[in-house]
Coordinates of C-alpha atoms in Angstrom, one line a residue:
X58 CA 0.0 -0.2 0.0
X59 CA 1.0 3.0 -1.1
X60 CA 0.6 6.3 1.0
X61 CA 1.2 9.8 0.4
X62 CA 0.9 11.3 4.0
X63 CA 4.3 12.8 4.5
X64 CA 5.4 12.7 8.1
X65 CA 4.7 15.4 10.0
X66 CA 8.2 16.4 11.0
X67 CA 10.4 17.9 8.4
X68 CA 13.4 15.9 9.0
X69 CA 11.5 12.5 8.7
X70 CA 10.9 10.5 5.6
X71 CA 9.0 7.9 7.3
X72 CA 7.1 8.0 10.7
X73 CA 7.8 4.2 11.4
X74 CA 10.7 2.1 9.9
X75 CA 9.1 -1.6 10.0
X76 CA 12.0 -4.7 10.6
X77 CA 10.9 -8.3 11.0
X78 CA 11.9 -12.2 10.3
X79 CA 9.8 -12.2 6.7
X80 CA 10.1 -16.2 6.3
X81 CA 7.7 -16.4 10.3
X82 CA 4.9 -13.6 9.9
X83 CA 5.5 -11.2 6.6
X84 CA 1.9 -13.3 4.9
X85 CA 0.5 -13.0 8.4
X86 CA 0.5 -11.0 11.8
X87 CA 3.0 -8.5 10.4
X88 CA 1.4 -7.8 6.9
X89 CA -2.0 -7.0 8.9
X90 CA 0.5 -4.6 11.1
X91 CA 1.5 -3.0 8.4
X92 CA -1.5 -2.5 6.5
X93 CA -2.9 -0.5 9.4
X94 CA 0.0 1.6 10.0
X95 CA -0.8 2.3 6.9
X96 CA -4.7 2.9 7.0
X97 CA -3.4 5.0 10.3
X98 CA -2.2 7.1 7.7
X99 CA 2.0 6.2 9.0
X100 CA 3.8 6.4 6.2
X101 CA 5.6 3.4 7.0
X102 CA 9.3 1.5 5.4
X103 CA 8.7 -1.8 5.4
X104 CA 11.7 -4.0 5.4
X105 CA 10.8 -7.2 3.6
X106 CA 14.0 -10.0 3.8
X107 CA 12.5 -11.7 0.7
X108 CA 14.6 -8.7 -1.9
X109 CA 18.5 -10.6 -1.8
X110 CA 20.3 -8.3 0.2
X111 CA 24.0 -8.8 1.4
X112 CA 25.8 -9.3 4.5
X113 CA 26.2 -5.3 5.1
X114 CA 23.1 -2.9 5.9
X115 CA 22.6 -1.3 2.6
X116 CA 22.4 2.0 1.9
X117 CA 18.8 2.7 0.8
X118 CA 18.0 0.7 5.0
X119 CA 19.7 3.1 6.8
X120 CA 18.9 6.0 4.7
X121 CA 15.4 4.7 5.8
X122 CA 16.6 4.2 9.7
X123 CA 18.5 7.8 9.8
X124 CA 15.1 9.1 8.0
X125 CA 12.4 8.3 10.2
X126 CA 11.0 8.8 13.5
X127 CA 10.1 4.9 15.0
X128 CA 11.6 1.7 14.4
X129 CA 9.1 -1.4 15.5
X130 CA 10.6 -4.2 15.7
X131 CA 8.7 -7.3 15.3
X132 CA 10.3 -10.6 17.7
X133 CA 10.2 -14.0 16.4
X134 CA 11.2 -17.3 17.0
X135 CA 13.2 -17.5 14.0
X136 CA 14.2 -13.5 13.9
X137 CA 18.1 -14.6 15.5
X138 CA 18.1 -17.0 13.2
X139 CA 18.0 -14.5 10.4
X140 CA 22.3 -12.6 10.4
X141 CA 20.3 -9.6 8.5
X142 CA 17.5 -9.3 11.0
X143 CA 20.9 -8.9 13.7
X144 CA 22.5 -6.9 11.7
X145 CA 19.5 -4.5 11.0
X146 CA 19.3 -4.7 15.1
X147 CA 22.4 -3.0 15.4
X148 CA 21.8 -0.2 13.3
X149 CA 18.3 1.2 15.0
X150 CA 20.1 0.7 18.9
X151 CA 22.4 2.8 17.1
X152 CA 20.9 5.4 15.7
X153 CA 18.9 5.2 19.1
X154 CA 21.9 5.6 20.8
X155 CA 23.2 8.6 18.7
X156 CA 19.4 10.9 18.6
X157 CA 18.2 9.9 22.3
X158 CA 14.8 10.8 22.7
X159 CA 14.7 12.3 19.8
X160 CA 14.3 8.5 18.4
X161 CA 11.6 5.7 19.5
X162 CA 12.2 1.6 19.2
X163 CA 9.0 0.4 20.0
X164 CA 9.6 -3.9 20.4
X165 CA 6.7 -6.0 20.0
X166 CA 7.0 -9.7 21.1
X167 CA 4.7 -12.0 18.9
X168 CA 5.3 -15.5 19.7
X169 CA 8.3 -14.9 22.9
X170 CA 8.9 -13.6 25.8
X171 CA 11.2 -10.5 26.1
X172 CA 13.2 -12.8 28.4
X173 CA 13.5 -15.3 25.5
X174 CA 15.1 -13.0 23.7
X175 CA 17.6 -10.9 25.8
X176 CA 18.6 -14.1 27.3
X177 CA 18.8 -15.7 24.3
X178 CA 16.9 -19.0 25.5
X179 CA 14.9 -21.4 23.0
X180 CA 15.2 -21.5 19.4
X181 CA 17.4 -18.2 20.5
X182 CA 20.1 -19.7 22.4
X183 CA 20.1 -22.6 19.8
X184 CA 21.0 -19.3 16.3
X185 CA 23.4 -18.3 18.4
X186 CA 25.4 -22.2 19.4
X187 CA 24.6 -22.7 15.5
X188 CA 26.9 -19.3 14.5
X189 CA 29.6 -19.7 17.1
X190 CA 29.5 -23.3 16.5
X191 CA 30.3 -22.1 11.8
X192 CA 33.0 -20.9 13.1
X193 CA 32.1 -17.9 10.5
X194 CA 31.6 -14.9 12.8
X195 CA 34.3 -13.2 15.4
X196 CA 33.2 -13.5 18.8
X197 CA 33.3 -9.2 18.7
X198 CA 30.4 -9.9 15.7
X199 CA 28.1 -12.0 18.4
X200 CA 29.0 -10.1 21.7
X201 CA 27.7 -7.5 19.8
X202 CA 24.6 -9.0 18.7
X203 CA 24.4 -10.6 21.8
X204 CA 23.7 -6.9 23.6
X205 CA 21.4 -5.8 20.8
X206 CA 18.7 -8.5 21.7
X207 CA 19.3 -7.7 25.6
X208 CA 19.2 -4.0 25.1
X209 CA 16.3 -4.1 23.3
X210 CA 14.6 -6.6 25.6
X211 CA 14.3 -4.4 28.3
X212 CA 12.9 -1.1 26.0
X213 CA 8.9 -0.7 26.6
X214 CA 6.8 -2.6 24.0
X215 CA 4.1 -4.8 23.4
X216 CA 3.9 -8.1 24.0
X217 CA 1.0 -10.3 22.4
X218 CA 0.5 -12.5 24.8
X219 CA 0.3 -10.8 27.8
X220 CA -2.4 -8.8 25.8
X221 CA -6.2 -8.7 24.0
X222 CA -6.0 -12.8 25.9
X223 CA -3.6 -13.6 22.3
X224 CA -6.7 -11.5 19.1
X225 CA -3.1 -10.4 17.0
X226 CA -6.6 -7.8 15.8
X227 CA -7.7 -6.6 19.1
X228 CA -3.9 -6.2 19.2
X229 CA -2.3 -4.8 15.8
X230 CA -5.6 -1.8 17.3
X231 CA -3.2 -1.0 20.4
X232 CA -0.6 -1.1 18.8
X233 CA -1.9 1.6 16.6
X234 CA -2.8 3.5 19.4
X235 CA -0.3 3.7 21.2
X236 CA 2.3 4.4 17.7
X237 CA -0.3 7.4 17.3
X238 CA 0.4 9.0 21.1
X239 CA 4.5 8.3 20.1
X240 CA 3.7 11.0 17.5
X241 CA 1.2 12.9 19.1
X242 CA -1.0 12.5 15.8
X243 CA -4.5 11.4 16.9
X244 CA -6.0 9.2 13.5
X245 CA -9.0 6.6 14.0
X246 CA -8.3 3.4 14.4
X247 CA -9.4 0.4 10.8
X248 CA -9.5 -2.9 11.3
X249 CA -6.9 -4.4 10.3
X250 CA -7.9 -6.9 7.4
X251 CA -8.6 -4.2 4.4
X252 CA -8.8 -5.5 0.6
X253 CA -8.9 -4.1 -2.3
X254 CA -8.3 0.3 0.0
X255 CA -6.1 1.3 -2.4
X256 CA -8.1 1.4 -5.7
X257 CA -10.9 2.8 -3.5
X258 CA -8.9 5.6 -1.7
X259 CA -7.2 7.1 -4.1
X260 CA -9.2 8.5 -6.3
X261 CA -10.7 10.2 -2.8
X262 CA -7.1 11.5 -1.9
X263 CA -6.6 13.0 -4.8
X264 CA -9.5 15.2 -4.9
X265 CA -8.8 16.1 -0.8
X266 CA -5.0 17.3 -1.9
X267 CA -6.8 19.7 -4.8
X268 CA -6.3 23.3 -2.8
X269 CA -8.1 24.7 -5.5
X270 CA -11.8 25.3 -3.7
X271 CA -14.0 25.1 -1.8
X272 CA -15.4 21.1 -1.4
X273 CA -17.9 18.3 -0.8
X274 CA -17.1 15.2 -1.4
X275 CA -19.9 12.0 -0.9
X276 CA -19.1 8.8 0.0
X277 CA -22.8 6.4 -1.7
X278 CA -23.0 2.8 -1.3
X279 CA -25.0 0.1 -0.1
X280 CA -24.8 -0.4 3.8
X281 CA -22.1 -2.4 5.1
X282 CA -19.8 -2.1 1.9
X283 CA -17.4 -0.3 3.6
X284 CA -17.9 3.6 3.3
X285 CA -16.6 4.1 6.9
X286 CA -13.2 2.8 6.8
X287 CA -12.7 4.9 3.2
X288 CA -13.0 7.8 5.2
X289 CA -11.2 6.5 7.9
X290 CA -8.3 5.4 5.5
X291 CA -8.8 9.2 3.3
X292 CA -9.2 11.5 6.5
X293 CA -5.3 9.7 8.2
X294 CA -4.1 10.0 5.3
X295 CA -5.0 13.8 4.9
X296 CA -6.1 15.2 8.2
X297 CA -2.4 16.5 8.9
X298 CA -2.3 18.7 5.7
X299 CA -5.4 20.9 7.1
X300 CA -5.0 23.5 9.6
X301 CA -8.1 22.1 12.0
X302 CA -9.9 18.9 11.7
X303 CA -12.7 16.5 12.8
X304 CA -14.5 12.9 11.6
X305 CA -17.3 12.3 12.9
X306 CA -19.0 8.6 13.7
X307 CA -22.8 7.6 13.3
X308 CA -24.1 11.1 12.6
X309 CA -27.8 8.9 11.8
X310 CA -27.7 6.9 15.2
X311 CA -26.8 10.2 16.5
X312 CA -29.1 12.1 15.6
X313 CA -31.8 9.9 16.6
X314 CA -30.4 9.9 20.5
X315 CA -31.2 13.0 23.2
X316 CA -29.7 16.6 22.5
X317 CA -27.5 14.0 20.0
X318 CA -27.4 16.6 17.3
X319 CA -25.8 18.8 20.4
X320 CA -23.3 16.7 21.5
X321 CA -22.2 16.4 18.0
X322 CA -22.1 20.0 17.2
X323 CA -19.9 19.8 20.5
X324 CA -17.2 17.7 18.9
X325 CA -16.9 19.7 15.9
X326 CA -16.1 22.6 18.1
X327 CA -13.9 21.6 19.7
X328 CA -11.6 19.5 17.7
X329 CA -12.1 22.7 15.4
X330 CA -11.3 24.3 18.3
X331 CA -7.9 22.3 19.0
X332 CA -9.6 21.5 22.7
X333 CA -10.6 26.0 23.6
X334 CA -14.3 24.8 25.1
X335 CA -17.5 26.4 23.8
X336 CA -19.7 24.1 24.5
X337 CA -23.2 25.3 23.3
X338 CA -26.9 23.7 24.6
X339 CA -29.3 24.0 21.8
X340 CA -28.5 23.9 17.3
X341 CA -29.1 27.3 16.8
X342 CA -26.5 28.2 19.0
X343 CA -24.3 26.0 17.6
X344 CA -24.6 26.2 14.1
X345 CA -23.6 30.0 14.9
X346 CA -20.3 29.2 16.7
X347 CA -19.7 26.5 13.9
X348 CA -19.4 28.7 11.2
X349 CA -17.7 31.1 13.1
X350 CA -14.6 28.5 13.4
X351 CA -14.7 27.4 10.6
X352 CA -14.3 30.7 9.0
X353 CA -11.0 31.5 9.1
X354 CA -8.9 28.1 8.8
X355 CA -8.8 25.0 6.2
X356 CA -10.4 22.4 7.8
X357 CA -11.4 19.2 6.9
X358 CA -14.9 17.9 8.1
X359 CA -16.1 14.0 8.0
X360 CA -19.5 13.3 8.5
X361 CA -20.2 9.5 8.9
X362 CA -23.2 7.8 8.9
X363 CA -25.7 11.0 6.9
X364 CA -29.2 10.0 6.0
X365 CA -30.7 13.1 6.3
X366 CA -30.1 16.7 4.7
X367 CA -31.1 18.9 8.0
X368 CA -28.2 17.1 9.6
X369 CA -25.9 18.4 7.3
X370 CA -27.6 21.9 7.4
X371 CA -27.3 21.3 11.0
X372 CA -23.2 20.7 11.1
X373 CA -21.7 22.8 8.9
X374 CA -24.3 24.1 5.7
X375 CA -23.7 23.9 3.0
X376 CA -19.6 25.6 2.6
X377 CA -20.6 29.1 2.4
X378 CA -19.1 29.4 5.9
X379 CA -15.4 27.6 4.5
X380 CA -12.4 29.3 3.3
X381 CA -10.9 27.8 0.0
X382 CA -9.3 24.3 0.7
X383 CA -12.0 23.3 3.1
X384 CA -13.4 19.6 2.0
X385 CA -16.0 18.1 3.5
X386 CA -16.2 14.2 2.5
X387 CA -20.0 12.7 3.5
X388 CA -20.9 9.4 3.9
X389 CA -24.3 8.1 3.1
X390 CA -26.4 5.1 1.5
X391 CA -28.3 7.7 0.2
X392 CA -27.5 8.2 -3.0
X393 CA -29.5 11.6 -4.2
X394 CA -28.7 13.5 -0.6
X395 CA -27.6 15.8 -2.2
X396 CA -28.9 16.1 -5.9
X397 CA -29.8 19.5 -5.5
X398 CA -26.0 20.9 -4.8
X399 CA -22.7 20.9 -6.2
X400 CA -20.7 17.8 -4.8
X401 CA -18.1 15.5 -5.7
X402 CA -19.7 11.8 -6.2
X403 CA -17.8 8.9 -4.9
X404 CA -20.0 5.4 -6.0
X405 CA -17.8 2.5 -3.8
X406 CA -18.3 -0.3 -5.5
X407 CA -18.8 -3.9 -4.2
X408 CA -15.5 -6.2 -3.5
X409 CA -15.4 -9.1 -7.2
X410 CA -15.3 -12.3 -5.9
X411 CA -11.2 -13.3 -5.4
X412 CA -11.1 -9.5 -3.7
X413 CA -14.7 -11.0 -1.5
X414 CA -12.4 -14.4 -0.9
X415 CA -8.8 -12.4 0.3
X416 CA -11.7 -10.8 2.8
X417 CA -13.2 -14.4 4.3
X418 CA -9.3 -16.0 4.6
X419 CA -8.4 -13.0 5.6
X420 CA -11.2 -13.2 8.4
X421 CA -10.8 -17.2 8.6
X422 CA -7.4 -18.3 8.3
X423 CA -5.0 -14.9 9.1
X424 CA -3.8 -15.5 5.5
X425 CA -4.9 -14.1 2.0
X426 CA -5.7 -17.1 1.1
X427 CA -7.1 -20.7 2.0
X428 CA -5.7 -22.8 3.6
X429 CA -4.1 -26.3 2.4
X430 CA -6.9 -29.3 2.9
X431 CA -9.5 -26.9 4.1
X432 CA -10.7 -26.0 0.6
X433 CA -14.0 -27.7 1.5
X434 CA -14.7 -25.8 5.2
X435 CA -14.1 -22.5 3.7
X436 CA -16.6 -23.7 0.7
X437 CA -19.2 -24.6 2.5
X438 CA -19.1 -21.3 5.1
X439 CA -19.0 -19.4 1.5
X440 CA -22.2 -20.6 0.5
X441 CA -23.8 -21.0 3.7
X442 CA -23.2 -16.8 3.8
X443 CA -24.2 -17.0 -0.2
X444 CA -27.5 -18.4 1.1
X445 CA -28.0 -17.0 4.8
X446 CA -25.8 -13.8 5.2
X447 CA -24.6 -13.2 8.6
X448 CA -27.1 -11.7 11.3
X449 CA -25.3 -8.8 11.8
X450 CA -25.1 -8.2 8.0
X451 CA -28.6 -8.8 7.4
X452 CA -29.5 -6.8 10.1
X453 CA -26.5 -3.7 8.8
X454 CA -28.7 -3.8 6.2
X455 CA -32.4 -3.7 7.4
X456 CA -31.3 0.2 8.7
X457 CA -31.8 0.6 4.8
X458 CA -35.6 -1.2 4.6
X459 CA -36.5 0.8 8.4
X460 CA -35.4 4.1 7.2
X461 CA -38.3 4.0 3.4
X462 CA -40.4 7.0 5.3
X463 CA -43.8 5.4 4.7
X464 CA -44.9 1.6 4.1
X465 CA -46.1 2.8 0.6
X466 CA -42.5 2.8 0.1
X467 CA -41.7 -1.3 1.9
X468 CA -44.0 -2.5 -0.4
X469 CA -42.7 -1.2 -3.5
X470 CA -39.8 -2.5 -1.9
X471 CA -40.8 -6.2 -0.9
X472 CA -42.9 -6.7 -4.1
X473 CA -39.6 -6.0 -6.1
X474 CA -37.9 -8.1 -4.4
X475 CA -40.4 -11.1 -5.4
X476 CA -41.1 -10.1 -8.1
X477 CA -39.0 -7.6 -10.2
X478 CA -35.2 -8.0 -9.4
X479 CA -34.3 -8.6 -13.3
X480 CA -37.0 -7.1 -14.4
X481 CA -36.7 -4.1 -17.1
X482 CA -37.8 -0.7 -15.6
X483 CA -39.8 0.8 -17.3
X484 CA -41.7 -2.3 -17.9
X485 CA -41.9 -2.0 -13.3
X486 CA -42.9 0.9 -13.4
X487 CA -45.7 1.1 -15.7
X488 CA -47.1 -2.3 -13.7
X489 CA -46.7 -1.2 -10.5
X490 CA -48.4 2.3 -11.5
X491 CA -51.2 0.6 -13.1
X492 CA -51.6 -1.8 -9.7
X493 CA -51.9 1.7 -7.1
X494 CA -48.2 1.5 -6.8
X495 CA -46.7 5.3 -6.8
X496 CA -43.5 3.3 -8.2
X497 CA -41.9 6.5 -9.9
X498 CA -41.4 8.1 -7.2
X499 CA -40.8 5.2 -4.9
X500 CA -38.4 3.0 -6.9
X501 CA -35.8 6.6 -6.7
X502 CA -36.0 6.3 -3.3
X503 CA -35.2 3.2 -3.5
X504 CA -32.7 4.1 -5.6
X505 CA -31.2 6.5 -3.5
X506 CA -31.2 4.3 -0.8
X507 CA -29.1 1.7 -2.9
X508 CA -31.6 -1.4 -1.9
X509 CA -32.0 -1.3 -5.7
X510 CA -29.8 -0.3 -8.5
X511 CA -30.7 -0.1 -13.0
X512 CA -27.7 -2.0 -14.4
X513 CA -26.5 -1.2 -18.4
X514 CA -30.1 -2.4 -20.0
X515 CA -32.0 -1.0 -18.1
X516 CA -33.2 -4.2 -15.5
X517 CA -33.6 -4.3 -12.0
X518 CA -30.3 -5.7 -10.1
X519 CA -31.5 -6.0 -6.0
X520 CA -27.3 -7.1 -4.0
X521 CA -28.1 -10.8 -3.6
X522 CA -27.2 -9.9 0.8
X523 CA -30.4 -7.2 0.2
X524 CA -32.3 -10.0 -1.7
X525 CA -31.7 -12.0 1.0
X526 CA -32.7 -9.6 3.7
X527 CA -36.3 -8.5 1.9
X528 CA -37.1 -12.3 1.8
X529 CA -36.0 -13.1 5.5
X530 CA -38.2 -10.2 6.4
X531 CA -41.4 -11.5 4.6
X532 CA -41.2 -15.0 6.4
X533 CA -40.4 -12.8 9.7
X534 CA -43.7 -11.1 9.2
X535 CA -45.8 -13.6 7.8
X536 CA -45.4 -16.8 9.7
X537 CA -44.4 -15.6 13.1
X538 CA -45.6 -16.8 16.0
X539 CA -45.7 -20.6 17.2
X540 CA -49.3 -21.5 16.2
X541 CA -50.5 -24.3 13.6
X542 CA -51.0 -22.4 10.6
X543 CA -52.9 -22.5 7.3
X544 CA -51.7 -21.7 4.3
X545 CA -54.8 -18.6 2.7
X546 CA -54.7 -18.0 -0.7
X547 CA -56.0 -14.4 -1.6
X548 CA -56.4 -13.0 -4.8
X549 CA -59.1 -10.4 -4.3
X550 CA -60.6 -8.7 -7.7
X551 CA -60.0 -5.6 -6.4
X552 CA -56.5 -3.5 -5.9
X553 CA -56.1 -3.4 -1.8
X554 CA -53.4 -2.5 0.3
X555 CA -54.0 -2.3 4.0
X556 CA -51.7 0.2 5.9
X557 CA -49.3 -1.2 8.7
X558 CA -51.9 0.8 11.0
X559 CA -55.6 -1.3 9.9
X560 CA -56.9 0.7 7.5
X561 CA -57.6 -0.2 4.2
X562 CA -57.2 2.2 1.6
X563 CA -59.4 1.7 -1.5
X564 CA -58.1 3.4 -5.2
X565 CA -59.9 3.6 -8.5
X566 CA -58.9 5.3 -11.1
X567 CA -61.2 8.6 -10.5
X568 CA -60.6 8.8 -6.8
X569 CA -58.4 7.8 -4.0
X570 CA -61.2 6.8 -0.5
X571 CA -59.7 5.9 3.4
X572 CA -61.8 3.6 4.5
X573 CA -61.7 1.5 7.8
X574 CA -61.6 -1.9 7.8
X575 CA -64.8 -1.9 10.3
X576 CA -66.6 -0.1 6.9
X577 CA -65.2 -2.9 4.1
X578 CA -67.3 -5.5 2.7
X579 CA -65.7 -8.0 1.1
X580 CA -66.1 -11.5 1.6
X581 CA -63.0 -11.9 -0.1
X582 CA -60.5 -10.5 2.9
X583 CA -60.5 -13.1 5.4
X584 CA -62.6 -12.0 8.6
X585 CA -59.2 -13.4 10.6
X586 CA -57.1 -10.0 9.6
X587 CA -58.2 -8.4 12.2
X588 CA -56.6 -10.3 14.5
X589 CA -53.1 -10.0 12.9
X590 CA -49.8 -8.1 13.6
X591 CA -50.2 -4.5 12.0
X592 CA -46.9 -5.5 10.2
X593 CA -48.7 -9.0 8.7
X594 CA -51.5 -6.8 7.5
X595 CA -48.8 -4.4 5.5
X596 CA -48.0 -8.3 4.2
X597 CA -51.4 -9.2 3.0
X598 CA -51.3 -6.0 0.7
X599 CA -48.3 -7.5 -0.8
X600 CA -48.9 -10.7 -1.3
X601 CA -53.2 -9.4 -2.6
X602 CA -51.7 -7.2 -5.5
X603 CA -49.9 -10.2 -7.5
X604 CA -51.5 -11.5 -10.7
X605 CA -53.8 -14.5 -9.6
X606 CA -52.2 -16.1 -12.4
X607 CA -48.3 -16.3 -10.4
X608 CA -49.8 -18.6 -8.1
X609 CA -48.9 -16.6 -5.4
X610 CA -51.0 -18.0 -1.8
X611 CA -49.6 -15.9 1.0
X612 CA -48.4 -16.6 4.6
X613 CA -50.9 -15.7 5.5
X614 CA -52.8 -18.0 9.0
X615 CA -55.2 -18.5 11.2
X616 CA -55.1 -20.8 14.2
X617 CA -56.5 -24.9 14.3
X618 CA -59.3 -25.0 16.2

């Protein structure tokens, strides 16, 4: 991964020099750590001993050590078996002795204890026994290596076995946080397993570096696709280039809490004013104070998970108070949220098959490829996830469904999921209009929330996870409860829908009339409808719009007597 963010210190080319034994940790722990450091915005030099090297430290590595702010050394069982690693360690500690407090060394004890390193026990002892027996190295050189290991083992660092219950992902996040403190940089934690992040962040980074004018950028896409992670990485890469910055997370969720927007306003003021207290007690006061705070600085502000336009207006307005070069980056599941405002759009692509497999393997095996002998396991797991989405994923996707403003759009979404995926958009709109849906505006609302999309052939497309979520909603809301059930077919001669409040909307070509269920007299309506839950009534309306020829039956039930 390449980063464009330079270190804060003018004398350092790199934030971090990363030293490790390649054959031990190159493709697992160190790769995860390197990715996490880069995602946190740290310009990291990775010494990969896979590259052929001589017996001496190469000039470019000497320069990288000399021009970094911190050396992070990953000690593993085979570390001492590499003469290259030992020579590199001597060079790093020499830099530390020369620069004192101006240079830091941060040891990480991956699968060894500090005492094993310092006292050369276990595999370390075996390595030094071989060096002494071979006669290839002078006693002075071997002694220099021993002293270097003893010295570094006494430095403050991190021991995997002693922290995070041995969980590498949590351990890595702790390391990133510690390094941020050492470098006096506040960075946002990013999951260590990121796949395909470079290509998705590249255009955003270029846009953020354009200082010619004020810019509003919108990262959009379906829920769970990684918009927040991408925004965090972009923020970490670029925030140091601005006079002030702020990342406001989970705005949709926070705005639903009492005084949630006021809390976000206070956080934004604190970030922009560098901790100076300027507490506000109502949103109007906050708007005035925020505009005064940001009108004189080049700022980077990220608004994460926005779903209503007034949330933006309450927090930053629409750029009228910003100076040239300031950037507002918004993540949202609503593609048309700023359709009437000038902005740069970044539509996030789904992971392709290869990327998805790599991400799965990182989580399952801590490698980017399946482990030998486990092909049946991961193939079965992938097949299961394609058929039965993870519960956490389903709940994440349901947020977009629940955000639909009315039952009409919810019924329209369920109808499309059941019967119109893959159909021509114009034909579907026409058919649904004939069935008394307001399908033109309804389709736009679904497109806006990334619940559906339209391909180049004008066909309706629904992501398979969203499709499974829709079917799960239908099953859940029409077949809950432990009773014994009968299955009924219901195809009335009129177009009927039932709102979640339990009233019947009868609509014809000339006029729309709203009647109470009690006044409706139609023997085609099952009598037990009144006893159904509100959402079962909604689903009855959903099923009732199908043509009789489809032979679809409702999952509406009545208890056996």
